[in-house]
Amino acid sequence: GESVGLHLPTLSVQEGDNSIINCAYSNSASDYFIWYKQESGKGPQFIIDIRSNMDKRQGQRVTVLLNKTVKHLSLQIAATQPGDSAVYFCAEKRAGNTGKLIFGQGTTLQVKP
Amino acid sequence: GAGVSQSPSNKVTEKGKDVELRCDPISGHTALYWYRQRLGQGLEFLIYFQGNSAPDKSGLPSDRFSAERTGESVSTLTIQRTQQEDSAVYLCASSLGPGNQPQHFGDGTRLSIL
């Protein structure tokens, strides 16, 4: 079935370390990918997106890497802070689709002080 | 407001009742989406509206679910004859346009069916 998968359900890191959250996607026809952060009781918050014609994009303290050869997406967070603790979702959009996003199950990031 | 607004934030109802959930998108956003999120899960697409085009209803799980949108403003998601498996958080998102645009989410309506 349709799915975007995450390699690890929970990631625990020390404050100040870099975090890497991984995601595998199944459809090579996907043309758009996006990362969200979701805190308890809140809606997903947009972090960063990337189109399939790119392999890297940087934001403030975050970098998204796209490897289309192995259908892999990752989110790197530099100097992780306690406020980064949340569930992180990757999502993909299939080319030609109307905007429907297909979400993974989420990775919980725990930042230890 | 600046973001997507959803109401009510929480809704508890008895099995078999109808419920109506409301979404106010970000002003100027032409695309609007509804998703469902079960506890501890990712989001499942339900329906998508873009301008005056026919909505993409491919994610609606049954004919008990329907949604409407008036122009490029408010949308309502209606669930008729609610069942316990309908318990979830219902999230609305909007984006500037169709295609490869980030979707911005509201905080959802937490629906509990007794």
Tab-separated table of C-alpha atoms in Angstrom:
chain	number	residue	atom	x	y	z
A	1	GLY	CA	0.000	0.000	0.000
A	2	GLU	CA	0.981	3.617	0.006
A	3	SER	CA	3.479	4.425	2.698
A	4	VAL	CA	6.424	6.527	3.529
A	5	GLY	CA	8.493	4.799	6.143
A	6	LEU	CA	10.814	5.944	8.873
A	7	HIS	CA	13.769	3.876	9.987
A	8	LEU	CA	13.526	4.449	13.745
A	9	PRO	CA	10.487	5.191	15.879
A	10	THR	CA	12.492	7.025	18.602
A	11	LEU	CA	15.757	8.947	18.488
A	12	SER	CA	17.420	10.136	21.674
A	13	VAL	CA	20.212	12.727	21.464
A	14	GLN	CA	22.192	14.905	23.822
A	15	GLU	CA	21.541	18.638	23.793
A	16	GLY	CA	24.013	20.320	21.469
A	17	ASP	CA	24.577	17.233	19.309
A	18	ASN	CA	23.415	16.974	15.726
A	19	SER	CA	20.355	14.849	14.963
A	20	ILE	CA	19.638	12.886	11.821
A	21	ILE	CA	16.156	11.568	11.136
A	22	ASN	CA	15.786	9.197	8.212
A	23	CYS	CA	12.908	8.360	5.931
A	24	ALA	CA	12.453	5.881	3.085
A	25	TYR	CA	9.872	6.401	0.385
A	26	SER	CA	8.505	3.857	-2.009
A	27	ASN	CA	7.491	5.668	-5.175
A	28	SER	CA	10.165	6.903	-7.546
A	29	ALA	CA	7.556	9.131	-9.200
A	30	SER	CA	7.298	11.364	-6.146
A	31	ASP	CA	8.360	14.912	-6.959
A	32	TYR	CA	8.026	16.782	-3.693
A	33	PHE	CA	9.020	15.990	-0.105
A	34	ILE	CA	8.402	17.810	3.127
A	35	TRP	CA	9.293	17.548	6.804
A	36	TYR	CA	6.987	18.471	9.661
A	37	LYS	CA	7.459	18.787	13.405
A	38	GLN	CA	4.524	17.964	15.641
A	39	GLU	CA	4.367	18.783	19.328
A	40	SER	CA	1.835	17.192	21.620
A	41	GLY	CA	-1.668	18.569	21.099
A	42	LYS	CA	-0.623	20.684	18.116
A	43	GLY	CA	-0.878	20.408	14.375
A	44	PRO	CA	2.181	19.592	12.244
A	45	GLN	CA	4.492	22.552	11.783
A	46	PHE	CA	6.280	22.976	8.447
A	47	ILE	CA	10.064	22.699	8.724
A	48	ILE	CA	11.513	22.408	5.247
A	49	ASP	CA	10.659	21.033	1.823
A	50	ILE	CA	12.586	19.850	-1.220
A	51	ARG	CA	11.698	19.183	-4.828
A	52	SER	CA	12.903	16.106	-6.651
A	53	ASN	CA	15.212	18.126	-8.905
A	54	MET	CA	17.356	18.961	-5.881
A	55	ASP	CA	19.425	16.771	-3.568
A	56	LYS	CA	20.016	19.162	-0.697
A	57	ARG	CA	18.347	22.150	0.843
A	58	GLN	CA	19.287	24.116	3.930
A	59	GLY	CA	17.278	26.157	6.350
A	60	GLN	CA	17.980	27.605	9.734
A	61	ARG	CA	19.743	24.797	11.659
A	62	VAL	CA	18.105	22.202	9.406
A	63	THR	CA	19.209	20.456	6.239
A	64	VAL	CA	17.211	18.055	4.104
A	65	LEU	CA	19.008	15.539	1.910
A	66	LEU	CA	17.315	13.627	-0.887
A	67	ASN	CA	18.837	10.515	-2.442
A	68	LYS	CA	16.613	9.483	-5.322
A	69	THR	CA	18.794	6.514	-6.220
A	70	VAL	CA	17.909	4.705	-3.005
A	71	LYS	CA	14.656	6.630	-2.342
A	72	HIS	CA	15.887	8.053	0.926
A	73	LEU	CA	15.225	11.338	2.647
A	74	SER	CA	16.865	12.681	5.778
A	75	LEU	CA	16.490	15.648	8.073
A	76	GLN	CA	19.544	16.931	9.873
A	77	ILE	CA	19.159	19.242	12.845
A	78	ALA	CA	22.283	21.041	13.981
A	79	ALA	CA	22.996	21.761	17.662
A	80	THR	CA	19.814	20.078	18.847
A	81	GLN	CA	17.963	21.942	21.580
A	82	PRO	CA	15.342	20.788	24.128
A	83	GLY	CA	12.729	22.698	22.122
A	84	ASP	CA	13.399	20.369	19.210
A	85	SER	CA	11.837	17.475	21.141
A	86	ALA	CA	8.781	16.413	19.141
A	87	VAL	CA	7.546	13.885	16.596
A	88	TYR	CA	8.951	14.431	13.113
A	89	PHE	CA	7.093	13.332	9.989
A	90	CYS	CA	8.284	13.087	6.441
A	91	ALA	CA	5.744	13.251	3.643
A	92	GLU	CA	5.833	12.830	-0.120
A	93	LYS	CA	3.695	13.982	-2.991
A	94	ARG	CA	3.359	11.840	-6.095
A	95	ALA	CA	3.918	13.644	-9.379
A	96	GLY	CA	0.660	14.652	-10.997
A	97	ASN	CA	-1.245	14.344	-7.754
A	98	THR	CA	-3.411	17.191	-6.647
A	99	GLY	CA	-1.352	18.008	-3.577
A	100	LYS	CA	-2.242	14.994	-1.467
A	101	LEU	CA	0.629	14.253	0.905
A	102	ILE	CA	1.479	10.727	1.995
A	103	PHE	CA	2.880	10.714	5.517
A	104	GLY	CA	5.200	8.353	7.327
A	105	GLN	CA	4.476	7.111	10.833
A	106	GLY	CA	6.768	9.576	12.571
A	107	THR	CA	9.984	9.554	14.586
A	108	THR	CA	10.021	10.803	18.144
A	109	LEU	CA	13.057	12.955	18.894
A	110	GLN	CA	14.024	13.157	22.563
A	111	VAL	CA	16.662	15.702	23.539
A	112	LYS	CA	18.468	15.036	26.799
A	113	PRO	CA	19.761	18.087	28.687
B	1	GLY	CA	-5.875	35.265	11.948
B	2	ALA	CA	-2.404	34.426	10.774
B	3	GLY	CA	-2.789	30.662	10.756
B	4	VAL	CA	-5.307	27.930	9.957
B	5	SER	CA	-8.094	27.951	12.513
B	6	GLN	CA	-10.176	24.890	13.389
B	7	SER	CA	-13.211	24.510	15.602
B	8	PRO	CA	-14.150	23.000	17.885
B	9	SER	CA	-10.800	22.001	19.345
B	10	ASN	CA	-12.432	19.039	21.076
B	11	LYS	CA	-15.667	17.215	20.384
B	12	VAL	CA	-17.160	14.333	22.356
B	13	THR	CA	-20.280	12.726	20.984
B	14	GLU	CA	-22.262	9.542	21.150
B	15	LYS	CA	-22.042	6.831	18.549
B	16	GLY	CA	-24.600	7.373	15.803
B	17	LYS	CA	-24.670	11.176	16.061
B	18	ASP	CA	-23.600	13.490	13.240
B	19	VAL	CA	-20.711	15.922	13.729
B	20	GLU	CA	-19.549	18.955	11.797
B	21	LEU	CA	-15.991	20.243	11.942
B	22	ARG	CA	-14.948	23.655	10.706
B	23	CYS	CA	-11.777	24.982	9.110
B	24	ASP	CA	-10.790	28.582	8.344
B	25	PRO	CA	-7.767	28.553	6.032
B	26	ILE	CA	-5.045	31.168	5.821
B	27	SER	CA	-6.308	34.175	3.894
B	28	GLY	CA	-5.278	34.007	0.245
B	29	HIS	CA	-4.648	30.264	0.252
B	30	THR	CA	-6.561	28.667	-2.583
B	31	ALA	CA	-5.914	25.031	-1.674
B	32	LEU	CA	-7.438	23.352	1.379
B	33	TYR	CA	-6.928	19.826	2.698
B	34	TRP	CA	-8.413	17.592	5.365
B	35	TYR	CA	-6.432	14.815	7.028
B	36	ARG	CA	-7.151	12.359	9.809
B	37	GLN	CA	-4.606	11.335	12.444
B	38	ARG	CA	-5.229	8.342	14.670
B	39	LEU	CA	-3.399	8.126	17.976
B	40	GLY	CA	0.316	7.531	17.470
B	41	GLN	CA	-0.003	7.442	13.687
B	42	GLY	CA	0.850	9.544	10.692
B	43	LEU	CA	-1.708	11.611	8.836
B	44	GLU	CA	-4.156	10.096	6.341
B	45	PHE	CA	-5.395	12.250	3.478
B	46	LEU	CA	-9.157	12.697	3.270
B	47	ILE	CA	-10.076	15.402	0.754
B	48	TYR	CA	-8.609	18.346	-1.177
B	49	PHE	CA	-10.196	21.528	-2.526
B	50	GLN	CA	-8.623	23.859	-5.063
B	51	GLY	CA	-10.522	26.926	-6.229
B	52	ASN	CA	-13.591	26.002	-8.249
B	53	SER	CA	-12.211	22.654	-9.391
B	54	ALA	CA	-13.933	19.421	-8.425
B	55	PRO	CA	-12.539	18.274	-5.071
B	56	ASP	CA	-10.311	15.228	-4.789
B	57	LYS	CA	-12.357	12.985	-2.496
B	58	SER	CA	-10.214	9.907	-2.953
B	59	GLY	CA	-9.287	9.656	0.734
B	60	LEU	CA	-12.765	9.733	2.243
B	61	PRO	CA	-13.132	6.383	4.039
B	62	SER	CA	-16.888	5.944	3.570
B	63	ASP	CA	-20.009	7.700	2.349
B	64	ARG	CA	-20.615	8.839	5.928
B	65	PHE	CA	-17.892	11.417	5.363
B	66	SER	CA	-18.458	14.553	3.300
B	67	ALA	CA	-16.935	17.998	3.048
B	68	GLU	CA	-17.811	21.331	1.545
B	69	ARG	CA	-15.966	24.534	0.875
B	70	THR	CA	-17.449	27.895	0.042
B	71	GLY	CA	-15.273	29.603	-2.560
B	72	GLU	CA	-11.783	29.990	-1.162
B	73	SER	CA	-12.820	30.336	2.447
B	74	VAL	CA	-14.319	28.183	5.160
B	75	SER	CA	-14.630	24.421	4.858
B	76	THR	CA	-16.715	21.992	6.880
B	77	LEU	CA	-16.153	18.268	7.270
B	78	THR	CA	-19.265	16.306	8.221
B	79	ILE	CA	-19.327	12.799	9.604
B	80	GLN	CA	-22.746	11.187	9.723
B	81	ARG	CA	-23.773	8.327	12.028
B	82	THR	CA	-20.438	8.401	13.803
B	83	GLN	CA	-18.724	5.148	14.760
B	84	GLN	CA	-16.088	4.527	17.412
B	85	GLU	CA	-13.428	4.032	14.738
B	86	ASP	CA	-14.000	7.651	13.701
B	87	SER	CA	-12.271	8.762	16.901
B	88	ALA	CA	-9.177	10.668	15.814
B	89	VAL	CA	-7.760	14.144	15.364
B	90	TYR	CA	-9.039	15.799	12.200
B	91	LEU	CA	-6.535	18.249	10.764
B	92	CYS	CA	-7.062	20.915	8.165
B	93	ALA	CA	-4.302	22.484	6.094
B	94	SER	CA	-4.107	25.162	3.445
B	95	SER	CA	-1.514	26.159	0.864
B	96	LEU	CA	-0.982	29.078	-1.508
B	97	GLY	CA	-1.813	26.942	-4.482
B	98	PRO	CA	-1.913	23.404	-5.796
B	99	GLY	CA	1.093	21.190	-6.364
B	100	ASN	CA	4.453	21.642	-4.726
B	101	GLN	CA	3.588	24.117	-2.014
B	102	PRO	CA	4.002	23.615	1.735
B	103	GLN	CA	0.757	22.874	3.514
B	104	HIS	CA	0.197	24.749	6.751
B	105	PHE	CA	-1.857	22.993	9.404
B	106	GLY	CA	-4.265	24.003	12.096
B	107	ASP	CA	-4.182	22.365	15.524
B	108	GLY	CA	-7.031	20.026	14.648
B	109	THR	CA	-10.276	18.867	16.184
B	110	ARG	CA	-9.929	15.955	18.596
B	111	LEU	CA	-13.036	13.821	18.048
B	112	SER	CA	-14.035	11.206	20.603
B	113	ILE	CA	-16.943	8.854	19.952
B	114	LEU	CA	-18.422	7.233	23.043
